[in-house]
C-alpha positions as a LaTeX table, in Angstrom:
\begin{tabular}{lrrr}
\hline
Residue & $x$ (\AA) & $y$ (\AA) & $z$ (\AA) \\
\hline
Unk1 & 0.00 & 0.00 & 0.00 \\
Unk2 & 1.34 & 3.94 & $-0.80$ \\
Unk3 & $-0.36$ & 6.31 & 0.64 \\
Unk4 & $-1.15$ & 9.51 & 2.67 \\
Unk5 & $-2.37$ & 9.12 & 6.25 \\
Unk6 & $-5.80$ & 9.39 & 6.06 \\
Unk7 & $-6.14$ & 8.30 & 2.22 \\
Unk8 & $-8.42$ & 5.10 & 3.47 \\
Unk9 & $-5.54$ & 2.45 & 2.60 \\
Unk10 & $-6.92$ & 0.61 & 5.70 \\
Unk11 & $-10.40$ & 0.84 & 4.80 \\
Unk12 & $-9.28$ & $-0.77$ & 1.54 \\
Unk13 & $-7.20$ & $-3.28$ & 2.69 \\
Unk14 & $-10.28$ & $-4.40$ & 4.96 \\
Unk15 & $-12.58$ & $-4.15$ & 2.35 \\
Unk16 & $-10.21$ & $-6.14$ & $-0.63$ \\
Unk17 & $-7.51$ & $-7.80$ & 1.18 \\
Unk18 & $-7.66$ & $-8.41$ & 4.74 \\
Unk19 & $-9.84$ & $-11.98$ & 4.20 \\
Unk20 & $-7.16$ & $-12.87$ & 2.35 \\
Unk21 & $-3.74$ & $-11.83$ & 3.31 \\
Unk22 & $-2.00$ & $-11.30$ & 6.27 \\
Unk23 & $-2.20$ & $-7.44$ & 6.95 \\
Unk24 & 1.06 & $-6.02$ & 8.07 \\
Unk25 & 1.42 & $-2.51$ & 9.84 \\
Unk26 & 3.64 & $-0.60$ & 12.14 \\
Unk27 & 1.00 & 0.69 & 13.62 \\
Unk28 & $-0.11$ & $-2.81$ & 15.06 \\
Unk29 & 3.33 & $-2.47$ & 17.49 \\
Unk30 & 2.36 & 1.36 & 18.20 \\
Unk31 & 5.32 & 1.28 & 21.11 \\
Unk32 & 7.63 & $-1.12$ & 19.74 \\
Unk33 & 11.13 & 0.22 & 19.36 \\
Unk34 & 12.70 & $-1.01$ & 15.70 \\
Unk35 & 9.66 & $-0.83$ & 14.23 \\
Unk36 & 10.83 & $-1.06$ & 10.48 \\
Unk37 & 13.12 & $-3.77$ & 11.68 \\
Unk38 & 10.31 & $-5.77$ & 13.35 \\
Unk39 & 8.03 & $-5.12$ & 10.25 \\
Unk40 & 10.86 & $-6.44$ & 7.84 \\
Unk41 & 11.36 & $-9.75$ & 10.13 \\
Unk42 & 7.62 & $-10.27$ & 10.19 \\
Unk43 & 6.83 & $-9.71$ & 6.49 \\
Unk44 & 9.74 & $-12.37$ & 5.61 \\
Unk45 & 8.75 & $-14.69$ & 8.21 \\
Unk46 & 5.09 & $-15.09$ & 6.63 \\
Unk47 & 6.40 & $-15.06$ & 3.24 \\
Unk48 & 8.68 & $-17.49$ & 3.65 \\
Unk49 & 5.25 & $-19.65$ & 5.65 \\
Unk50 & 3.94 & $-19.22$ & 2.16 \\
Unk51 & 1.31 & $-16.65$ & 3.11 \\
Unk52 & $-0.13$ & $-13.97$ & 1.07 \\
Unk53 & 1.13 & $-10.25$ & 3.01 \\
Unk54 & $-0.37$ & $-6.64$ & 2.30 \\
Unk55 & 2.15 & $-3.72$ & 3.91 \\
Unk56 & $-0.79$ & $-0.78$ & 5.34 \\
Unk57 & 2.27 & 1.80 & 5.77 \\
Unk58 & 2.36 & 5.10 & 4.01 \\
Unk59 & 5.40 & 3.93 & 1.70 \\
Unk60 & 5.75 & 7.12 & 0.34 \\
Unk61 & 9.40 & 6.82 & $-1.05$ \\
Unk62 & 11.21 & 3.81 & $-3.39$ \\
Unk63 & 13.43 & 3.87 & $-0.36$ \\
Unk64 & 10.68 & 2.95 & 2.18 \\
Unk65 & 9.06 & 0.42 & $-0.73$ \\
Unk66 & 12.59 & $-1.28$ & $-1.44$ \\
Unk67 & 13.41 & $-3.71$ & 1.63 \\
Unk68 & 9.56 & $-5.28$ & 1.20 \\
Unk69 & 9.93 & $-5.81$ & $-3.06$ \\
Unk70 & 13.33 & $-7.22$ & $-1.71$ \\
Unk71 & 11.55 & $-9.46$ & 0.87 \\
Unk72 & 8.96 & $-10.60$ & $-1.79$ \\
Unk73 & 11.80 & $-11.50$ & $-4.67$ \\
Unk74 & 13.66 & $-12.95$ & $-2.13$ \\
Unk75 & 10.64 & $-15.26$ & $-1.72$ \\
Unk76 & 10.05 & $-15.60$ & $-5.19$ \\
Unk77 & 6.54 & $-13.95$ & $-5.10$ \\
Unk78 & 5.14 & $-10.83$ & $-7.46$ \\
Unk79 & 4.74 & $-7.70$ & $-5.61$ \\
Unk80 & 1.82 & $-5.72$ & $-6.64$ \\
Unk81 & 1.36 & $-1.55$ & $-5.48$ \\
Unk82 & $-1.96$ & $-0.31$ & $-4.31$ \\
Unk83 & $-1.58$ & 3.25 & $-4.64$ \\
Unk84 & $-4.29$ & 5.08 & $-2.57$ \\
Unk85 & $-4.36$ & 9.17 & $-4.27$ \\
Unk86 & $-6.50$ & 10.86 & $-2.45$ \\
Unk87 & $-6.07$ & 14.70 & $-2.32$ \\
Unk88 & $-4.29$ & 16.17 & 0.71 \\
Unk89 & $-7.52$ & 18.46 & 1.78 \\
Unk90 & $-9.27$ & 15.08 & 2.29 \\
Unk91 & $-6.44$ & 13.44 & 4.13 \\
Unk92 & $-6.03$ & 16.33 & 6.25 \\
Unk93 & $-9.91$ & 16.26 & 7.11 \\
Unk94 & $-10.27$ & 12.37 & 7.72 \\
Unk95 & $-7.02$ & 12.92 & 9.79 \\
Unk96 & $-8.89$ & 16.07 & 12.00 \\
Unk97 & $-11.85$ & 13.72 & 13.10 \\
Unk98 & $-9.52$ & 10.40 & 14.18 \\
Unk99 & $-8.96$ & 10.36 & 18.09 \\
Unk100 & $-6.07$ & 10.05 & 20.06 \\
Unk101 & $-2.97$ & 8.31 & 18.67 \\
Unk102 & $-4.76$ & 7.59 & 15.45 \\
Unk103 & $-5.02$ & 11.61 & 14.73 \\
Unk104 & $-1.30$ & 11.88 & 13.72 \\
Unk105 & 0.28 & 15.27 & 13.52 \\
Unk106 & $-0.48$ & 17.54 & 10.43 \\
Unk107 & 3.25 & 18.33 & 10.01 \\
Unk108 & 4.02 & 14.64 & 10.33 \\
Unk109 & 1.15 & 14.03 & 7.51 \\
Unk110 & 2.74 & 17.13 & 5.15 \\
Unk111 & 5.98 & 15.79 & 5.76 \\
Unk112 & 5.02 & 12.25 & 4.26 \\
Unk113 & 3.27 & 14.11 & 1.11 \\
Unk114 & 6.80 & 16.23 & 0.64 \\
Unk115 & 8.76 & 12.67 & 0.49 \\
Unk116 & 5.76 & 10.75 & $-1.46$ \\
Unk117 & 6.94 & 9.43 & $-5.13$ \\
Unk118 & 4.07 & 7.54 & $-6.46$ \\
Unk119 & 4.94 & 3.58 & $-7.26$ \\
Unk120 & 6.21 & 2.67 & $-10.65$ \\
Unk121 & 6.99 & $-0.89$ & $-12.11$ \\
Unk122 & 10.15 & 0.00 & $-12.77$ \\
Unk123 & 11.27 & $-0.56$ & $-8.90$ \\
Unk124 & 10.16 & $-4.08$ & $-9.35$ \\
Unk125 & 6.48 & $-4.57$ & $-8.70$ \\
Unk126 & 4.23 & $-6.70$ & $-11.08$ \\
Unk127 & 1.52 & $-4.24$ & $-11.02$ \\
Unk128 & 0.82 & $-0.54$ & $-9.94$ \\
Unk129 & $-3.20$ & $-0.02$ & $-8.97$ \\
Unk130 & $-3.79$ & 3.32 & $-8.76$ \\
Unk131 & $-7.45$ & 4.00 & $-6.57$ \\
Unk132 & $-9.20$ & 7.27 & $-5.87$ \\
Unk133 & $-11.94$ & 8.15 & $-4.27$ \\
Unk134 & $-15.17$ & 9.23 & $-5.76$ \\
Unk135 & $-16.01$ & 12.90 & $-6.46$ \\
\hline
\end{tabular}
């Protein structure tokens, strides 16, 4: 998944993915320290089980995206990109209503758009979705 906070990449994992596939999130370990570590161990772990794995991070950058297509050729499985592009305005207000630790901080939300690079094939995933809300 690549996507701003707030985009609805959970909703759509839940609603296309999560019967599925093991669902996969830093935010699952919301105090762990090394969470990109733990996240890396635990993705390879269930691909090497044999079991379908969706990443819900933000992924904005090929940099953040690289160690997981990595993980998945190691494994000899396709990666596929679910690109969630959903203007900023609407990120910002789905962010405003979320409670507590899910409301994450605006400049921590601007800050992902400034480093977001949408997916392309050409950093080694089978397929790029691209899904947008509806007007």
């Amino acid at each position: 998944m690549v996507g701003l906070q707030g985009s609805g990449k959970s909703t759509w994992v839940a609603r296309h993915l999560a019967a599925t596939h093991a669902v996969v999130s830093k935010d699952h370990w919301p105090n762990a320290r090394r969470r990109e570590a733990r996240q890396r161990r635990v993705v390879a772990e269930l691909l090497d089980a044999g079991a379908r794995v969706v990443v819900d991070n933000t992924s904005p950058s090929r940099v953040d995206r690289a160690p997981l297509i990595a993980a998945a050729r190691t494994a000899g499985v396709p990666v596929r990109a679910v690109w969630v592009d959903t203007p900023v305005e609407v990120c910002l207000a789905r962010n405003q209503a979320r409670e507590g630790r899910a409301r994450v901080p605006v400049r921590g939300l601007l800050g992902t758009r400034s480093r977001l690079v949408p997916p392309t094939r050409d950093e080694g995933f089978a397929h790029v979705d691209v899904v947008r809300p509806p007007r």
